[in-house]
Coordinates of C-alpha atoms in Angstrom, one line a residue:
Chain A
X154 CA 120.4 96.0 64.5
X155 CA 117.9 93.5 63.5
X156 CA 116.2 91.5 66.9
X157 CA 115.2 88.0 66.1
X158 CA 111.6 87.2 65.8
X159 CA 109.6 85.2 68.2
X160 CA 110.0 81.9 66.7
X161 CA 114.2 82.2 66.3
X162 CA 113.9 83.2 70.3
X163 CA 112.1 80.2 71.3
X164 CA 114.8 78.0 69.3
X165 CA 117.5 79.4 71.0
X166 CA 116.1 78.6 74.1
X167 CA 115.5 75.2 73.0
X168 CA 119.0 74.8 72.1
X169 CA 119.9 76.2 75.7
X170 CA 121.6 79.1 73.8
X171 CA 122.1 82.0 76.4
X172 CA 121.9 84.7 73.8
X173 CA 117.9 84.0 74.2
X174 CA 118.2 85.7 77.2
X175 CA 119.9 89.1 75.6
X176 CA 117.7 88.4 72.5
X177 CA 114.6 88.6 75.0
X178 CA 115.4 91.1 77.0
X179 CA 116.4 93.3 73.9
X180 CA 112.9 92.7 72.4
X181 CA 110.7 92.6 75.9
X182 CA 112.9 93.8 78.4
X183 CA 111.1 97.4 78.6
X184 CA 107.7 95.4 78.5
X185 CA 108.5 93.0 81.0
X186 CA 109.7 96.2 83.6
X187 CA 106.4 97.9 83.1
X188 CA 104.3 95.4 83.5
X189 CA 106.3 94.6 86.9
X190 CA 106.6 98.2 88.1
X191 CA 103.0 98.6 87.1
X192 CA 102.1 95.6 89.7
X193 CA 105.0 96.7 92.4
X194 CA 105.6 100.3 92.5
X195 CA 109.2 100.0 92.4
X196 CA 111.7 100.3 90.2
X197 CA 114.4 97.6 92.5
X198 CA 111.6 95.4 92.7
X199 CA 111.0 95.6 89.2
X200 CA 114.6 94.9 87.8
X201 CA 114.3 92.1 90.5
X202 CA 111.5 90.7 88.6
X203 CA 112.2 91.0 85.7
X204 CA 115.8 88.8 86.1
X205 CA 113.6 86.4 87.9
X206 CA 111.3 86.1 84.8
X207 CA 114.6 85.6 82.1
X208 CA 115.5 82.6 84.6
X209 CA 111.6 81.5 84.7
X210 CA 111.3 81.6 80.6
X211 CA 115.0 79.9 80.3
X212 CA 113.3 77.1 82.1
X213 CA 110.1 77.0 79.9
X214 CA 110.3 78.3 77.2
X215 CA 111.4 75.9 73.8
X216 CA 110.1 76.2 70.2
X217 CA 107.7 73.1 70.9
X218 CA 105.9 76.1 73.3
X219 CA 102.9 76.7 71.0
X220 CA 101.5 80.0 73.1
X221 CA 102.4 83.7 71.5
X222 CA 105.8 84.3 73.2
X223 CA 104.7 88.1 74.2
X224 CA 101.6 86.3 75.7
X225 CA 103.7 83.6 78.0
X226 CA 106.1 86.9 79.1
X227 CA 103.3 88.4 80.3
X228 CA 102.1 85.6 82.1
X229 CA 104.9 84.7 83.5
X230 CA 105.9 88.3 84.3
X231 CA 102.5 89.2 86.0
X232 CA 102.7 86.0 87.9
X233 CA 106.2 86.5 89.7
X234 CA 105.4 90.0 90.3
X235 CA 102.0 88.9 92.3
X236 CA 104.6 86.5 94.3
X237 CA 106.8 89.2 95.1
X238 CA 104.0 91.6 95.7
X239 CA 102.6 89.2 98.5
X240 CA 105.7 88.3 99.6
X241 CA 106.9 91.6 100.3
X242 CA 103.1 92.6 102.1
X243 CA 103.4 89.1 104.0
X244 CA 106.7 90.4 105.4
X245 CA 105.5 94.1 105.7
X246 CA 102.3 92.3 107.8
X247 CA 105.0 90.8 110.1
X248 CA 106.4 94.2 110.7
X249 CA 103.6 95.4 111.9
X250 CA 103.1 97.9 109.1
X251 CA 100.0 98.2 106.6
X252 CA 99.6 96.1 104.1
X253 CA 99.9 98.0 100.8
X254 CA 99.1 96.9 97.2
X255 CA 99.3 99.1 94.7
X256 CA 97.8 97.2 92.0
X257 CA 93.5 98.5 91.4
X258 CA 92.4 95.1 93.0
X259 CA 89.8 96.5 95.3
X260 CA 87.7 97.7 92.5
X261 CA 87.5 93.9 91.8
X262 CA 87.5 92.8 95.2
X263 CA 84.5 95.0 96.4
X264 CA 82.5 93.0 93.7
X265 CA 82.8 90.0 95.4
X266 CA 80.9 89.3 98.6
X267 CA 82.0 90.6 102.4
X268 CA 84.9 88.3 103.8
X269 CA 82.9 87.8 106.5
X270 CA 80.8 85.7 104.4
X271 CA 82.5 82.2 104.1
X272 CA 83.3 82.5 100.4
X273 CA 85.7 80.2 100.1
X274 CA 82.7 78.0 98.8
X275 CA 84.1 80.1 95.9
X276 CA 86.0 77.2 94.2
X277 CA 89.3 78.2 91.8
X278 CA 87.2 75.8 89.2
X279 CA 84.5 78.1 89.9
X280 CA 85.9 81.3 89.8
X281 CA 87.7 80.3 86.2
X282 CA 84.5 79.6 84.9
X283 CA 83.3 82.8 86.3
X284 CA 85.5 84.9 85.0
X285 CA 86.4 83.6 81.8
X286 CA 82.6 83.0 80.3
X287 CA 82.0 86.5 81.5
X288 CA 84.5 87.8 79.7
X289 CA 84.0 85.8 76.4
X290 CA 80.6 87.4 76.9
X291 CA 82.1 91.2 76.4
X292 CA 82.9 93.5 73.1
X293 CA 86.5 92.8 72.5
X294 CA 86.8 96.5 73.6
X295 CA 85.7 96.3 76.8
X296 CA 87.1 93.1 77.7
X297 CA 90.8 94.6 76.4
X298 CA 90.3 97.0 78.5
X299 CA 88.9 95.1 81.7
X300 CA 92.3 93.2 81.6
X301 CA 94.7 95.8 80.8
X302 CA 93.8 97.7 83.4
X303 CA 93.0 94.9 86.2
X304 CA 95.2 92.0 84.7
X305 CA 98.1 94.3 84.1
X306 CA 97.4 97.2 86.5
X307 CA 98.0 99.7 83.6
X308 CA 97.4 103.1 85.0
X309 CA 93.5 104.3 82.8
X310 CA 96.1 106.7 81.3
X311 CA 98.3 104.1 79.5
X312 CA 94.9 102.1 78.7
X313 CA 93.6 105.1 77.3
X314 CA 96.2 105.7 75.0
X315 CA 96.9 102.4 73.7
X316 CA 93.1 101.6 72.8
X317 CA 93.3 105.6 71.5
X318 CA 90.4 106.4 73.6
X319 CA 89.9 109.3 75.8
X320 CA 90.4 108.7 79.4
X321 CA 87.0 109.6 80.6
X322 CA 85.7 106.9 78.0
X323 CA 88.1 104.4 79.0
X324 CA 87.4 105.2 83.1
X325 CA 83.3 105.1 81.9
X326 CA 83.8 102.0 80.2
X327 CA 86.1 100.2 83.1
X328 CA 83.2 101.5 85.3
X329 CA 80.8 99.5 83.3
X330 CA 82.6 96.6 82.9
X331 CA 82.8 96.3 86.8
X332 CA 79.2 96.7 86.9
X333 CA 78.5 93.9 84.6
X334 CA 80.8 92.0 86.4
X335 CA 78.9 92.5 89.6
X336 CA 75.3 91.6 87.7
X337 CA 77.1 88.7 86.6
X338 CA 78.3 87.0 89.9
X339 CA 74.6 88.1 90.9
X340 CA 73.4 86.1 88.1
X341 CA 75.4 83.4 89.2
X342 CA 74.8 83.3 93.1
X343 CA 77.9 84.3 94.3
X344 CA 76.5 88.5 95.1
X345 CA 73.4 88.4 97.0
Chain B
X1131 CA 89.5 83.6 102.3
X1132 CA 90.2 87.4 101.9
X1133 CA 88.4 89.1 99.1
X1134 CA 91.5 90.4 98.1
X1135 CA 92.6 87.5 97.2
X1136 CA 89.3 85.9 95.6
X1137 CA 89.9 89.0 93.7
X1138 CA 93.7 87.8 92.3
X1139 CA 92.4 84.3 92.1
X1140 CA 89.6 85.3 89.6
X1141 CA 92.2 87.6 87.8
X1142 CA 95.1 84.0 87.9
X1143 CA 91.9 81.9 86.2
X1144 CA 91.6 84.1 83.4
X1145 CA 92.0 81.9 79.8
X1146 CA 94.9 83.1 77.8
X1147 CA 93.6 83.4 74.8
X1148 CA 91.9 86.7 76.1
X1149 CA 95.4 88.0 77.4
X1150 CA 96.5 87.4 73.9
X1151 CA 94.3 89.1 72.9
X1152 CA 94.7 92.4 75.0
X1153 CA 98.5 92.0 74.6
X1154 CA 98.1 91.8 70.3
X1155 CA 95.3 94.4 70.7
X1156 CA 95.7 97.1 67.6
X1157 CA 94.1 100.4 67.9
X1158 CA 91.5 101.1 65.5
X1159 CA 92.9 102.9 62.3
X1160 CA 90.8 105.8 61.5
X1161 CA 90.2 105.8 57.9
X1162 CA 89.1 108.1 55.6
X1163 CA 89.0 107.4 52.0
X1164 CA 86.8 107.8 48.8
X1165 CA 87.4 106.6 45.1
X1166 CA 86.6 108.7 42.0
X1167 CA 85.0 107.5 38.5
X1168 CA 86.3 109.6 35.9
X1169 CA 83.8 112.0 35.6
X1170 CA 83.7 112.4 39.2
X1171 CA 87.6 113.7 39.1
X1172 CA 86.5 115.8 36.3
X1173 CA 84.2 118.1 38.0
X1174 CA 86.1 118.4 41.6
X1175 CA 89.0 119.4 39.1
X1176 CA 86.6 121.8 37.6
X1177 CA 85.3 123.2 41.1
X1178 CA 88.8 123.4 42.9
X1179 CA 89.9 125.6 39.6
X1180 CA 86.6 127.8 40.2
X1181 CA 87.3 128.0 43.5
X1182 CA 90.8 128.9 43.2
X1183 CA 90.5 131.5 40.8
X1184 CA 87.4 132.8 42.8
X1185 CA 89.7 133.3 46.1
X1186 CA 92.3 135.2 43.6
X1187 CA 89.7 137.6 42.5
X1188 CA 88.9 138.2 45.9
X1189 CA 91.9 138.5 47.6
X1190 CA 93.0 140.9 44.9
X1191 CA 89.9 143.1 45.0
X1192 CA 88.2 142.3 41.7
X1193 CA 85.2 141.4 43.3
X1194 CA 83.7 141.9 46.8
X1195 CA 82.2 138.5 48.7
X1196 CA 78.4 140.1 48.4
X1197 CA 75.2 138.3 48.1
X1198 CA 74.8 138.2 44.5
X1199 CA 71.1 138.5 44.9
X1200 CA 70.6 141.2 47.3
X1201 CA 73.5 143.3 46.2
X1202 CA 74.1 143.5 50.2
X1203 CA 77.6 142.6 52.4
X1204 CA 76.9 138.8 54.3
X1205 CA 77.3 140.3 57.8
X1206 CA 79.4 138.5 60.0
X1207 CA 78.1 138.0 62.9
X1208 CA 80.0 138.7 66.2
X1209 CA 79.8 138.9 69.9
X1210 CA 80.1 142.1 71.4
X1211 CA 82.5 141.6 74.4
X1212 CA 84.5 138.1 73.8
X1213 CA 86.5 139.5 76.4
X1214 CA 83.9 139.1 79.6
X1215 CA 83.0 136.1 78.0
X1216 CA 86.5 134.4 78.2
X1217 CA 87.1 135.9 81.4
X1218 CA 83.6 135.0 82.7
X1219 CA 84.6 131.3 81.7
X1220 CA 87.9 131.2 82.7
X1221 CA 86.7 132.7 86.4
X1222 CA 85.1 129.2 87.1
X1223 CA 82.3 131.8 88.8
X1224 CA 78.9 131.3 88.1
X1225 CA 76.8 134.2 87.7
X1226 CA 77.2 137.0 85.5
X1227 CA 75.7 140.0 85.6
X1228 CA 75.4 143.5 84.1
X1229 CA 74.3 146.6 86.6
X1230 CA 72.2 149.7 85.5
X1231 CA 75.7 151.5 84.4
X1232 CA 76.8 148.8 82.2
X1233 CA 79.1 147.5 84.1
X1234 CA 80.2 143.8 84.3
X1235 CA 80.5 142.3 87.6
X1236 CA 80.3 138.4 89.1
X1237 CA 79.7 137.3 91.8
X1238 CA 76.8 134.9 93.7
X1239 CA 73.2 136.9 93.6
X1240 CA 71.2 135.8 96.4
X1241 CA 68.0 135.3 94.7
X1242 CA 68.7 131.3 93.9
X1243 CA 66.9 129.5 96.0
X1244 CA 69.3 126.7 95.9
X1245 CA 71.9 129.3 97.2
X1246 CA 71.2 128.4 100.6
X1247 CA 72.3 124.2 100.0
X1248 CA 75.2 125.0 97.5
X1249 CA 78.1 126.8 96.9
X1250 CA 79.4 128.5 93.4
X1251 CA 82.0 125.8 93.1
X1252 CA 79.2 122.9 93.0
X1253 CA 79.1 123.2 89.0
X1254 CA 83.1 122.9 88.5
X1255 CA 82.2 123.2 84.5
X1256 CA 80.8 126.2 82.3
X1257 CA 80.7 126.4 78.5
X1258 CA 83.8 128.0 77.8
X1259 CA 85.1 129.5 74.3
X1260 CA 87.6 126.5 74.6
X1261 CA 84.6 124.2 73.8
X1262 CA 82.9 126.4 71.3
X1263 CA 86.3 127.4 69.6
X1264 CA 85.7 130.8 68.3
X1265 CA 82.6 132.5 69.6
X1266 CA 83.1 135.4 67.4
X1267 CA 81.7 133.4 64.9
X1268 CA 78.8 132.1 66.8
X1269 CA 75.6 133.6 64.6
X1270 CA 73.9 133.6 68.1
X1271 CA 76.5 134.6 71.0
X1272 CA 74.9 133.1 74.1
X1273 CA 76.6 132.4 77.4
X1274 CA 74.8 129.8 79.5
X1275 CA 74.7 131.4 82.6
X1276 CA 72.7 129.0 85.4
X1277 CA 69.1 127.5 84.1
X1278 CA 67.9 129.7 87.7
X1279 CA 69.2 132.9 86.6
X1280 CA 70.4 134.5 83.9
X1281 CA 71.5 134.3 80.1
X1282 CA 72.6 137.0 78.2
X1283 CA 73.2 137.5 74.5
X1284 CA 75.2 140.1 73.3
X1285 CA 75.5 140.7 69.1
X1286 CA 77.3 142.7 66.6
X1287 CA 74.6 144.7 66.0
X1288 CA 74.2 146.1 69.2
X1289 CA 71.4 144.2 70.5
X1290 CA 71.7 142.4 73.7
X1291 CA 69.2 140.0 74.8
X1292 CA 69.2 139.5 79.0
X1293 CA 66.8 137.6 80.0
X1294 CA 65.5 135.7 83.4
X1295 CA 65.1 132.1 82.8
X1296 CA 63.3 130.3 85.4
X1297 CA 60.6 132.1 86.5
X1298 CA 58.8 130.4 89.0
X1299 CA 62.2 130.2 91.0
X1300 CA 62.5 134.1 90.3
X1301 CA 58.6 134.2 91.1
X1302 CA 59.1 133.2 95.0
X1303 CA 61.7 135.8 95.5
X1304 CA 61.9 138.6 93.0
X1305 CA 59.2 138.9 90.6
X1306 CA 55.1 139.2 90.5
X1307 CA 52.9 136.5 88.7
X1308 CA 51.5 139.4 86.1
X1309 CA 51.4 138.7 82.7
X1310 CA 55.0 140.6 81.9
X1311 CA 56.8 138.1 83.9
X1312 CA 55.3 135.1 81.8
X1313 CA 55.7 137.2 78.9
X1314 CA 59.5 136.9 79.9
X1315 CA 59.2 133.1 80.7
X1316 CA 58.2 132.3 77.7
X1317 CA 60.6 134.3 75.9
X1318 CA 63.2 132.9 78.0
X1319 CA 61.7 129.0 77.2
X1320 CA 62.4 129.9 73.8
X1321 CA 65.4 131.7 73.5
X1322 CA 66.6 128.2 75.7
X1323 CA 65.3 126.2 73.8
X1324 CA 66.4 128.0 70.3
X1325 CA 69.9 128.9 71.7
X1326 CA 70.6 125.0 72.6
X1327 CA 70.2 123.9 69.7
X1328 CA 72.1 126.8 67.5
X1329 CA 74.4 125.7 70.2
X1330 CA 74.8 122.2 69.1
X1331 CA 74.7 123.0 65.3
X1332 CA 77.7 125.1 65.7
X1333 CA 79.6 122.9 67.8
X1334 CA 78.6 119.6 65.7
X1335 CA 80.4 122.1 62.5
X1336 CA 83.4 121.6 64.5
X1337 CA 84.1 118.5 66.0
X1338 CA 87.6 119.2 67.7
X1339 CA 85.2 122.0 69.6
X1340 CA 82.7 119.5 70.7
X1341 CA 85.4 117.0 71.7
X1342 CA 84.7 116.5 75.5
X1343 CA 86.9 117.9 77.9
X1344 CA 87.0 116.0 81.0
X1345 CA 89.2 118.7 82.9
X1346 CA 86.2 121.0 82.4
X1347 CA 84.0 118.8 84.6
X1348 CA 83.6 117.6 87.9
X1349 CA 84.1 114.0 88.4
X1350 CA 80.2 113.0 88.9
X1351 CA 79.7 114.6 85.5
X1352 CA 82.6 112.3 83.8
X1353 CA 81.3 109.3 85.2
X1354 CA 78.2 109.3 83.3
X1355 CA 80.0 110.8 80.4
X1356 CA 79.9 107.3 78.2
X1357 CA 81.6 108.4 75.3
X1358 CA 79.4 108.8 72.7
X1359 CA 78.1 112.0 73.6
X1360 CA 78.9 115.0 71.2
X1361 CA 78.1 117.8 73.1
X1362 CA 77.4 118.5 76.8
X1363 CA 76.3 121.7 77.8
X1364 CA 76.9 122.5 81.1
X1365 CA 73.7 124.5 82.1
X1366 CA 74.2 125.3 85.4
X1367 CA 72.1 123.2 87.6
X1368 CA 71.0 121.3 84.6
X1369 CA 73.4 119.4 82.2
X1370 CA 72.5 118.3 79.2
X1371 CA 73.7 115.7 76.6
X1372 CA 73.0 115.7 72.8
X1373 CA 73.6 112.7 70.7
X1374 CA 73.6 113.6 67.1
X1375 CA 71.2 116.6 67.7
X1376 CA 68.9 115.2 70.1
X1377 CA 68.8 115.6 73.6
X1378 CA 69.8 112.2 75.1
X1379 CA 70.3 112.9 78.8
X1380 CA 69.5 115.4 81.5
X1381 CA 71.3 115.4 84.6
X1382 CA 70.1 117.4 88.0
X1383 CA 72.9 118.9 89.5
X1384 CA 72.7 120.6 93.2
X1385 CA 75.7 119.8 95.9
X1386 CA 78.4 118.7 94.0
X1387 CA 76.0 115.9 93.1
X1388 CA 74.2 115.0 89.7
X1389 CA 71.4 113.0 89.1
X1390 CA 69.4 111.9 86.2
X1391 CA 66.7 112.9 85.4
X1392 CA 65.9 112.5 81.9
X1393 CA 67.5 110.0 79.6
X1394 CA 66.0 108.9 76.1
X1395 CA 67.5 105.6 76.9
X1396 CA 64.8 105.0 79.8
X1397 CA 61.9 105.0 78.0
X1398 CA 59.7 103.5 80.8
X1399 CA 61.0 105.5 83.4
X1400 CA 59.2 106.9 85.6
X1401 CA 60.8 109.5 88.7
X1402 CA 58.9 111.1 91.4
X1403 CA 59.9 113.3 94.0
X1404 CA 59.8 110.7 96.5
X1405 CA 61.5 108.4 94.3
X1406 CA 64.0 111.1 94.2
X1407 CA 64.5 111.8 97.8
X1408 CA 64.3 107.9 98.5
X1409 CA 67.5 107.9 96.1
X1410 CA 68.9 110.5 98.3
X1411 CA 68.5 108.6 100.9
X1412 CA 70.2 105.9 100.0
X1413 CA 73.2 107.5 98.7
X1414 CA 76.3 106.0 100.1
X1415 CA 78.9 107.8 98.1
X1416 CA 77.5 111.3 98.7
X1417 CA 76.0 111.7 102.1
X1418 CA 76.9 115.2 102.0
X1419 CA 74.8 116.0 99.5
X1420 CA 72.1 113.7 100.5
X1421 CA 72.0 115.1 103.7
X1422 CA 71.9 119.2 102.3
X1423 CA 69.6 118.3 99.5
X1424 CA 67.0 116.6 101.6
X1425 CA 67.7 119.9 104.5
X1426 CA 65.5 121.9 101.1
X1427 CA 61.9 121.7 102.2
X1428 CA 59.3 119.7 99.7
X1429 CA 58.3 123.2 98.6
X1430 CA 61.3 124.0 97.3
X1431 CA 61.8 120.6 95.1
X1432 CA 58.7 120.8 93.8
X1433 CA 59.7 124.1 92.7
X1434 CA 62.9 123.0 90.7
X1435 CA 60.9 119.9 89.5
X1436 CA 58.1 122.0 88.1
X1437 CA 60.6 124.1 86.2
X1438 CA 62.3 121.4 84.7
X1439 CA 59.2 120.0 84.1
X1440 CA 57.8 123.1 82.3
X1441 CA 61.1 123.5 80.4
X1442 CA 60.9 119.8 78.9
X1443 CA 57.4 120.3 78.0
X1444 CA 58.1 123.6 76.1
X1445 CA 61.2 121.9 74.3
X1446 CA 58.7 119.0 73.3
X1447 CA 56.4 121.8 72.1
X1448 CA 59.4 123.7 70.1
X1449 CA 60.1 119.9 68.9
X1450 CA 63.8 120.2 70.3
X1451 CA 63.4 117.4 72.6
X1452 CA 61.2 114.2 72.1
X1453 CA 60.8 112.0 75.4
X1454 CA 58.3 108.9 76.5
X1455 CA 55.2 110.7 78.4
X1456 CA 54.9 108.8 81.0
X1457 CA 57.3 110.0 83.9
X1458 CA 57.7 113.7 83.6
X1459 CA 54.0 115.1 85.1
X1460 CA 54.0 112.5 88.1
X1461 CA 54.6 115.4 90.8
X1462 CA 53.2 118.4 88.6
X1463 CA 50.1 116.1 89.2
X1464 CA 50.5 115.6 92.6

């Protein structure tokens, strides 16, 4: 069977037409559970995410949305599972037990300075511009791979085999990436 | 603010157009393709027939694959034993050695004087036939034992060729300073130096041979493996990289630890022995291996360093490896 193309999904969500929903999940339902599981570790949460994000795109998505639709999923899919992720380590802190993220955000966080330091002069203006003018600054290579595997939380494996490189090049070149990072928040005062 | 979560709010704030980007990303297609002008199509037409009918009269016994010239059988050559070889690789052990009845044993010899800071498992890594596909083929069979012991070539033909390498490290513990043993250190500075690059030849012939096998090394060695080397050959307490048949990078390797110590990327670099054991020093991540390497007395580094010294000078002699003057005599001056 034939599965509708991006722009025939978006106007059937415009026209409030539920089959978007069975025409979404047919075409990104696999992609929006890995990138969940990737980010949560578990397969309830994940299912659990990924009906939250059919009921998120059903309220945003219409064909006057001008972004790549595979592009606004994964938004949309990353950014619910990051809720869920601190809501469930927000509820695990209140039991008393550790706190537990799964995604590789310590390699990124011990780039940044001690939390003892007061960073929150660190400003979410700031930290866009940061981010995003280092990045523009990358091979396109290097800066897929920096965001597969820190944006998504693909496993090196699954980055390494979708960029078809070897997984000791793409841990090498993650490695790097982080380091240029680091001499890039130098550059820019926030590392002493 | 915890630096966790500066870490998600840098991640939120990126634009995107760049996760666009990574989500539409398309693996590079690998290529190959060539066009033909018509007289180009006639002569591989021509040589594929030649060659065709060449292989018939072969196979069938018409004519014998000679050299026309000499009238003589090309000799193939092949190593003697494949079997220690592979076994020797696959054993993960280190040394390799062959006693006055012939007979193959491994095992640790106590004569390396970085015996007493390491263990055989510190180099995780050997060259193994899996790297150099078939080593029957290899014109010079060479197993790279350890750059402080031994290396041992065995040939079709009989001939074996065992020989010490290193010996100002044998020197201190085995051998006298007479003009045999520097007979046999240069021999051995050649034979290194010769072998290495045969070595690399071979394996550049075959590229699924050279392709790097993470699996074979330890995790210090694949984290400065960038890619883009074709070969790395594991020498024991040396590793070396070749890029397109040049020496590109030597790493130091003692306690489960590897530094550099040669890269042809660093052309104004400059490394002492202080500089070294400052480095030690301030290792974080190891302090294992900070703590045995800098347990060797000073005598004892400037031992190794010497060597290595005196090895990169005789492959800049040979002309197998070119590299900036101006760091590699700053403790053989001393």
């Amino acid at each position: 069977m034939d599965h509708l193309d991006d722009e025939e999904i978006k106007r059937l969500y415009s026209a409030r037409d539920e089959r978007a929903i069975e025409e979404t999940k047919q075409c990104y339902g696999r992609y929006i559970l890995s990138i969940a599981y990737n980010i949560l570790n578990n397969n309830e949460d994940a299912l659990e995410c990924e009906n939250d994000v059919y009921l998120k795109l059903w309220n945003t998505v219409s064909d006057k949305c001008s972004a790549d639709l595979k592009t606004h999923i994964s938004v949309v899919t990353r950014s619910r599972a990051i809720s869920m992720l601190r809501e469930r380590n927000a509820l695990k802190r209140g039991a008393g037990e550790p706190e537990n993220i799964p995604v590789p955000i310590d390699d990124i966080a011990e780039l940044l300075p001690d939390e003892t330091v007061d960073n929150e002069i660190i400003e979410k203006d700031e930290l866009k511009s940061l981010i995003n003018s280092f990045l523009s600054a990358l091979p396109t290579e290097e800066r897929t791979a920096f965001i597969k595997r820190y944006w998504f939380a693909e496993p090196v494996k699954t980055v390494a085999e979708e960029m078809d490189i070897s997984q000791s090049k793409a841990k090498i070149l993650l490695m790097r990436t982080r380091n240029k990072l680091k001499q890039h928040l130098k550059g820019k005062g926030v590392v002493i | 603010m915890k630096k966790t979560d500066t870490a998600f709010n840098m991640l939120d704030a990126i634009d995107e157009k760049h996760i666009e980007e990574a989500v539409n990303y398309k693996k590079k297609e690998k290529k190959i393709s060539f066009s033909l002008v018509g007289w180009q199509k006639g002569l591989v037409a021509a040589c594929l027939a030649l060659a065709i009918t060449l292989g018939v009269l072969a196979m069938s016994g018409v004519i014998n694959p000679v050299n026309a010239v000499e009238g003589t059988p090309v000799p193939t050559p092949r190593v003697k034993d494949i079997n220690v070889l592979t076994d020797f690789a696959k054993s993960g052990v280190r040394y390799y050695k062959e006693d006055s009845d012939g007979v193959y044993y491994y095992g640790k010899p106590g004569y390396d004087y970085f015996e007493s800071v390491g263990s055989p498992s510190r180099i995780k890594g050997l060259i193994s036939p899996k790297e150099f596909g078939d080593l029957s083929k290899l014109e010079n069979a060479y197993l790279c034992v350890d750059n402080m012991s031994d290396y041992k070539f065995a040939c079709e033909d009989g001939t074996e060729f065992h020989i010490m390498v290193n010996y100002k490290a044998w020197n201190r513990y085995q051998l006298d300073d007479d003009d045999k043993t520097i007979d046999w250190y240069n021999k051995a500075n050649k034979a290194f130096a010769d072998n290495m690059l045969s070595a690399y030849n071979y394996a550049a012939k075959l590229p699924e041979a050279a392709e790097y096998d993470p699996s074979l090394f330890s995790e210090d060695l694949n984290d400065c493996y960038d890619g883009s080397t074709d070969l790395i050959l594991d020498g024991g307490n040396l590793v070396y990289s070749y890029v397109d048949g040049k020496l590109s990078c030597i790493w130091f390797y003692a306690c489960d630890t590897l530094f550099e110590i040669y890269s042809d990327k660093k052309t104004d670099w400059v490394h002492s022995l202080d500089g070294w054991l400052s480095d030690l020093a301030s290792m974080e991540t190891a302090p294992r291996a900070a703590k045995r390497l800098r347990s060797i007395s000073e005598a004892s580094w400037k031992l190794a360093l010497q060597d290595i010294y005196d090895r990169i000078e005789y492959g800049k002699e040979t002309g197998h490896i070119t590299y900036p003057d101006s760091w590699y005599r700053k403790d053989a001056e001393k």
